[in-house]
Amino acid sequence: QVQLVESGGGLVQAGGSLRLSCAASGGTFSRFIMGWFRQAPGKEREFVAGIHWSGGSTAYGDSVKGRFTISRDNVKNSVYLQMNSLKPEDTAVYYCAAEPSFQTWVMRTTREYDYWGQGTQVTVSS
């Protein structure tokens, strides 16, 4: 059973930075495509970023492109989301997701990921 635990959320002022971490256990992490999603109150869960198991391919949602960077460490079984130039509209619960897959592209929809963490709250004040 794959377990994902997010950390690093918190309260930050607009323009600031945060780094989220997601630690995975169970399964073969180096074969997981990993994703970050977020959900704000009253809104659907949306794709933020994803990274291929090789680390060679990444994808970003339009609203975070150029500000957020996803990375992974297959030795530490972890994926990270560096968030810079944060805006109040980035406020949400951020979820880590994993999908064991050999496909060559990064998935962007929630239904394509089988494993999810509990989420970590990110609040950006104006």
JSON list of C-alpha atoms in Angstrom, two decimals:
[
{"chain": "A", "resi": 1, "resn": "GLN", "atom": "CA", "xyz": [0.00, 0.00, 0.00]},
{"chain": "A", "resi": 2, "resn": "VAL", "atom": "CA", "xyz": [1.39, 3.36, -1.02]},
{"chain": "A", "resi": 3, "resn": "GLN", "atom": "CA", "xyz": [1.28, 6.10, 1.60]},
{"chain": "A", "resi": 4, "resn": "LEU", "atom": "CA", "xyz": [1.97, 9.76, 0.91]},
{"chain": "A", "resi": 5, "resn": "VAL", "atom": "CA", "xyz": [2.63, 12.37, 3.59]},
{"chain": "A", "resi": 6, "resn": "GLU", "atom": "CA", "xyz": [2.82, 16.06, 2.72]},
{"chain": "A", "resi": 7, "resn": "SER", "atom": "CA", "xyz": [4.60, 18.71, 4.78]},
{"chain": "A", "resi": 8, "resn": "GLY", "atom": "CA", "xyz": [5.79, 22.28, 4.49]},
{"chain": "A", "resi": 9, "resn": "GLY", "atom": "CA", "xyz": [2.52, 24.15, 4.28]},
{"chain": "A", "resi": 10, "resn": "GLY", "atom": "CA", "xyz": [1.84, 27.27, 6.31]},
{"chain": "A", "resi": 11, "resn": "LEU", "atom": "CA", "xyz": [1.03, 30.96, 6.28]},
{"chain": "A", "resi": 12, "resn": "VAL", "atom": "CA", "xyz": [3.09, 33.27, 4.09]},
{"chain": "A", "resi": 13, "resn": "GLN", "atom": "CA", "xyz": [2.73, 36.82, 2.81]},
{"chain": "A", "resi": 14, "resn": "ALA", "atom": "CA", "xyz": [2.12, 37.55, -0.84]},
{"chain": "A", "resi": 15, "resn": "GLY", "atom": "CA", "xyz": [5.38, 37.48, -2.77]},
{"chain": "A", "resi": 16, "resn": "GLY", "atom": "CA", "xyz": [6.91, 34.96, -0.40]},
{"chain": "A", "resi": 17, "resn": "SER", "atom": "CA", "xyz": [8.00, 31.37, -0.92]},
{"chain": "A", "resi": 18, "resn": "LEU", "atom": "CA", "xyz": [7.25, 27.94, 0.48]},
{"chain": "A", "resi": 19, "resn": "ARG", "atom": "CA", "xyz": [8.60, 24.50, -0.25]},
{"chain": "A", "resi": 20, "resn": "LEU", "atom": "CA", "xyz": [6.26, 21.55, 0.04]},
{"chain": "A", "resi": 21, "resn": "SER", "atom": "CA", "xyz": [7.53, 18.01, 0.49]},
{"chain": "A", "resi": 22, "resn": "CYS", "atom": "CA", "xyz": [5.82, 14.69, -0.03]},
{"chain": "A", "resi": 23, "resn": "ALA", "atom": "CA", "xyz": [7.34, 11.52, 1.38]},
{"chain": "A", "resi": 24, "resn": "ALA", "atom": "CA", "xyz": [6.22, 8.22, -0.12]},
{"chain": "A", "resi": 25, "resn": "SER", "atom": "CA", "xyz": [6.35, 4.75, 1.36]},
{"chain": "A", "resi": 26, "resn": "GLY", "atom": "CA", "xyz": [5.33, 1.41, -0.13]},
{"chain": "A", "resi": 27, "resn": "GLY", "atom": "CA", "xyz": [5.62, 0.52, -3.79]},
{"chain": "A", "resi": 28, "resn": "THR", "atom": "CA", "xyz": [8.50, 1.41, -6.07]},
{"chain": "A", "resi": 29, "resn": "PHE", "atom": "CA", "xyz": [8.77, 5.18, -5.91]},
{"chain": "A", "resi": 30, "resn": "SER", "atom": "CA", "xyz": [11.14, 5.37, -8.86]},
{"chain": "A", "resi": 31, "resn": "ARG", "atom": "CA", "xyz": [8.30, 4.08, -11.06]},
{"chain": "A", "resi": 32, "resn": "PHE", "atom": "CA", "xyz": [5.67, 6.53, -9.86]},
{"chain": "A", "resi": 33, "resn": "ILE", "atom": "CA", "xyz": [4.52, 9.52, -11.80]},
{"chain": "A", "resi": 34, "resn": "MET", "atom": "CA", "xyz": [3.99, 12.15, -9.11]},
{"chain": "A", "resi": 35, "resn": "GLY", "atom": "CA", "xyz": [1.65, 15.10, -9.08]},
{"chain": "A", "resi": 36, "resn": "TRP", "atom": "CA", "xyz": [0.68, 18.06, -6.95]},
{"chain": "A", "resi": 37, "resn": "PHE", "atom": "CA", "xyz": [-2.92, 19.25, -6.91]},
{"chain": "A", "resi": 38, "resn": "ARG", "atom": "CA", "xyz": [-4.69, 21.91, -4.89]},
{"chain": "A", "resi": 39, "resn": "GLN", "atom": "CA", "xyz": [-8.21, 22.61, -3.78]},
{"chain": "A", "resi": 40, "resn": "ALA", "atom": "CA", "xyz": [-9.53, 25.92, -2.57]},
{"chain": "A", "resi": 41, "resn": "PRO", "atom": "CA", "xyz": [-12.83, 26.19, -0.64]},
{"chain": "A", "resi": 42, "resn": "GLY", "atom": "CA", "xyz": [-15.79, 25.79, -2.97]},
{"chain": "A", "resi": 43, "resn": "LYS", "atom": "CA", "xyz": [-13.61, 24.88, -5.95]},
{"chain": "A", "resi": 44, "resn": "GLU", "atom": "CA", "xyz": [-12.67, 21.69, -7.72]},
{"chain": "A", "resi": 45, "resn": "ARG", "atom": "CA", "xyz": [-9.30, 20.09, -7.16]},
{"chain": "A", "resi": 46, "resn": "GLU", "atom": "CA", "xyz": [-6.93, 21.37, -9.82]},
{"chain": "A", "resi": 47, "resn": "PHE", "atom": "CA", "xyz": [-3.64, 20.23, -11.27]},
{"chain": "A", "resi": 48, "resn": "VAL", "atom": "CA", "xyz": [-0.62, 22.20, -10.13]},
{"chain": "A", "resi": 49, "resn": "ALA", "atom": "CA", "xyz": [2.43, 20.25, -11.31]},
{"chain": "A", "resi": 50, "resn": "GLY", "atom": "CA", "xyz": [3.58, 16.76, -12.21]},
{"chain": "A", "resi": 51, "resn": "ILE", "atom": "CA", "xyz": [6.83, 14.95, -12.79]},
{"chain": "A", "resi": 52, "resn": "HIS", "atom": "CA", "xyz": [7.66, 11.78, -14.64]},
{"chain": "A", "resi": 53, "resn": "TRP", "atom": "CA", "xyz": [9.26, 8.91, -12.75]},
{"chain": "A", "resi": 54, "resn": "SER", "atom": "CA", "xyz": [12.54, 9.57, -14.56]},
{"chain": "A", "resi": 55, "resn": "GLY", "atom": "CA", "xyz": [12.48, 13.23, -13.55]},
{"chain": "A", "resi": 56, "resn": "GLY", "atom": "CA", "xyz": [13.03, 14.09, -17.18]},
{"chain": "A", "resi": 57, "resn": "SER", "atom": "CA", "xyz": [9.59, 15.46, -17.89]},
{"chain": "A", "resi": 58, "resn": "THR", "atom": "CA", "xyz": [7.50, 17.94, -15.94]},
{"chain": "A", "resi": 59, "resn": "ALA", "atom": "CA", "xyz": [4.17, 19.67, -16.43]},
{"chain": "A", "resi": 60, "resn": "TYR", "atom": "CA", "xyz": [2.57, 22.71, -14.80]},
{"chain": "A", "resi": 61, "resn": "GLY", "atom": "CA", "xyz": [-0.82, 24.28, -14.54]},
{"chain": "A", "resi": 62, "resn": "ASP", "atom": "CA", "xyz": [-1.12, 27.58, -16.36]},
{"chain": "A", "resi": 63, "resn": "SER", "atom": "CA", "xyz": [-1.67, 29.57, -13.17]},
{"chain": "A", "resi": 64, "resn": "VAL", "atom": "CA", "xyz": [1.63, 28.48, -11.60]},
{"chain": "A", "resi": 65, "resn": "LYS", "atom": "CA", "xyz": [3.90, 28.25, -14.63]},
{"chain": "A", "resi": 66, "resn": "GLY", "atom": "CA", "xyz": [7.09, 30.22, -14.07]},
{"chain": "A", "resi": 67, "resn": "ARG", "atom": "CA", "xyz": [6.54, 30.49, -10.31]},
{"chain": "A", "resi": 68, "resn": "PHE", "atom": "CA", "xyz": [6.44, 26.89, -9.10]},
{"chain": "A", "resi": 69, "resn": "THR", "atom": "CA", "xyz": [9.00, 24.13, -9.66]},
{"chain": "A", "resi": 70, "resn": "ILE", "atom": "CA", "xyz": [8.47, 20.42, -9.08]},
{"chain": "A", "resi": 71, "resn": "SER", "atom": "CA", "xyz": [11.37, 18.07, -8.40]},
{"chain": "A", "resi": 72, "resn": "ARG", "atom": "CA", "xyz": [11.93, 14.61, -7.02]},
{"chain": "A", "resi": 73, "resn": "ASP", "atom": "CA", "xyz": [14.57, 12.56, -5.24]},
{"chain": "A", "resi": 74, "resn": "ASN", "atom": "CA", "xyz": [14.19, 8.86, -6.00]},
{"chain": "A", "resi": 75, "resn": "VAL", "atom": "CA", "xyz": [16.72, 7.98, -3.30]},
{"chain": "A", "resi": 76, "resn": "LYS", "atom": "CA", "xyz": [14.74, 9.76, -0.60]},
{"chain": "A", "resi": 77, "resn": "ASN", "atom": "CA", "xyz": [11.38, 8.67, -2.08]},
{"chain": "A", "resi": 78, "resn": "SER", "atom": "CA", "xyz": [10.24, 12.26, -2.06]},
{"chain": "A", "resi": 79, "resn": "VAL", "atom": "CA", "xyz": [8.78, 14.88, -4.35]},
{"chain": "A", "resi": 80, "resn": "TYR", "atom": "CA", "xyz": [8.97, 18.60, -3.76]},
{"chain": "A", "resi": 81, "resn": "LEU", "atom": "CA", "xyz": [7.13, 21.71, -4.87]},
{"chain": "A", "resi": 82, "resn": "GLN", "atom": "CA", "xyz": [9.04, 24.97, -4.65]},
{"chain": "A", "resi": 83, "resn": "MET", "atom": "CA", "xyz": [6.54, 27.83, -4.70]},
{"chain": "A", "resi": 84, "resn": "ASN", "atom": "CA", "xyz": [7.81, 31.35, -5.34]},
{"chain": "A", "resi": 85, "resn": "SER", "atom": "CA", "xyz": [6.07, 34.67, -5.85]},
{"chain": "A", "resi": 86, "resn": "LEU", "atom": "CA", "xyz": [3.04, 33.38, -4.01]},
{"chain": "A", "resi": 87, "resn": "LYS", "atom": "CA", "xyz": [-0.29, 35.11, -4.49]},
{"chain": "A", "resi": 88, "resn": "PRO", "atom": "CA", "xyz": [-3.43, 35.10, -2.33]},
{"chain": "A", "resi": 89, "resn": "GLU", "atom": "CA", "xyz": [-5.14, 33.03, -5.02]},
{"chain": "A", "resi": 90, "resn": "ASP", "atom": "CA", "xyz": [-2.62, 30.25, -4.36]},
{"chain": "A", "resi": 91, "resn": "THR", "atom": "CA", "xyz": [-4.33, 29.67, -1.01]},
{"chain": "A", "resi": 92, "resn": "ALA", "atom": "CA", "xyz": [-5.58, 26.09, -0.92]},
{"chain": "A", "resi": 93, "resn": "VAL", "atom": "CA", "xyz": [-5.01, 22.65, 0.47]},
{"chain": "A", "resi": 94, "resn": "TYR", "atom": "CA", "xyz": [-2.20, 21.08, -1.53]},
{"chain": "A", "resi": 95, "resn": "TYR", "atom": "CA", "xyz": [-2.28, 17.35, -2.21]},
{"chain": "A", "resi": 96, "resn": "CYS", "atom": "CA", "xyz": [0.43, 14.98, -3.35]},
{"chain": "A", "resi": 97, "resn": "ALA", "atom": "CA", "xyz": [-0.61, 12.20, -5.72]},
{"chain": "A", "resi": 98, "resn": "ALA", "atom": "CA", "xyz": [1.11, 9.13, -7.12]},
{"chain": "A", "resi": 99, "resn": "GLU", "atom": "CA", "xyz": [0.45, 6.75, -9.96]},
{"chain": "A", "resi": 100, "resn": "PRO", "atom": "CA", "xyz": [2.63, 3.73, -10.79]},
{"chain": "A", "resi": 101, "resn": "SER", "atom": "CA", "xyz": [2.99, 3.96, -14.53]},
{"chain": "A", "resi": 102, "resn": "PHE", "atom": "CA", "xyz": [5.36, 3.31, -17.39]},
{"chain": "A", "resi": 103, "resn": "GLN", "atom": "CA", "xyz": [3.73, 5.83, -19.68]},
{"chain": "A", "resi": 104, "resn": "THR", "atom": "CA", "xyz": [5.91, 8.61, -21.01]},
{"chain": "A", "resi": 105, "resn": "TRP", "atom": "CA", "xyz": [3.72, 11.62, -20.19]},
{"chain": "A", "resi": 106, "resn": "VAL", "atom": "CA", "xyz": [2.62, 13.32, -16.98]},
{"chain": "A", "resi": 107, "resn": "MET", "atom": "CA", "xyz": [-1.08, 13.04, -16.16]},
{"chain": "A", "resi": 108, "resn": "ARG", "atom": "CA", "xyz": [-3.07, 16.17, -15.29]},
{"chain": "A", "resi": 109, "resn": "THR", "atom": "CA", "xyz": [-6.41, 14.88, -14.01]},
{"chain": "A", "resi": 110, "resn": "THR", "atom": "CA", "xyz": [-7.34, 13.59, -10.56]},
{"chain": "A", "resi": 111, "resn": "ARG", "atom": "CA", "xyz": [-8.90, 10.39, -11.91]},
{"chain": "A", "resi": 112, "resn": "GLU", "atom": "CA", "xyz": [-5.52, 9.30, -13.32]},
{"chain": "A", "resi": 113, "resn": "TYR", "atom": "CA", "xyz": [-3.87, 9.09, -9.91]},
{"chain": "A", "resi": 114, "resn": "ASP", "atom": "CA", "xyz": [-4.65, 6.22, -7.55]},
{"chain": "A", "resi": 115, "resn": "TYR", "atom": "CA", "xyz": [-2.83, 7.34, -4.40]},
{"chain": "A", "resi": 116, "resn": "TRP", "atom": "CA", "xyz": [-3.29, 10.57, -2.48]},
{"chain": "A", "resi": 117, "resn": "GLY", "atom": "CA", "xyz": [-1.92, 12.22, 0.62]},
{"chain": "A", "resi": 118, "resn": "GLN", "atom": "CA", "xyz": [-3.99, 13.96, 3.28]},
{"chain": "A", "resi": 119, "resn": "GLY", "atom": "CA", "xyz": [-3.03, 17.43, 2.12]},
{"chain": "A", "resi": 120, "resn": "THR", "atom": "CA", "xyz": [-1.25, 20.42, 3.62]},
{"chain": "A", "resi": 121, "resn": "GLN", "atom": "CA", "xyz": [-2.74, 23.90, 3.96]},
{"chain": "A", "resi": 122, "resn": "VAL", "atom": "CA", "xyz": [-1.09, 26.83, 2.23]},
{"chain": "A", "resi": 123, "resn": "THR", "atom": "CA", "xyz": [-2.41, 30.28, 3.08]},
{"chain": "A", "resi": 124, "resn": "VAL", "atom": "CA", "xyz": [-1.11, 33.39, 1.35]},
{"chain": "A", "resi": 125, "resn": "SER", "atom": "CA", "xyz": [-2.03, 36.70, 2.94]},
{"chain": "A", "resi": 126, "resn": "SER", "atom": "CA", "xyz": [-2.28, 39.93, 0.97]}
]
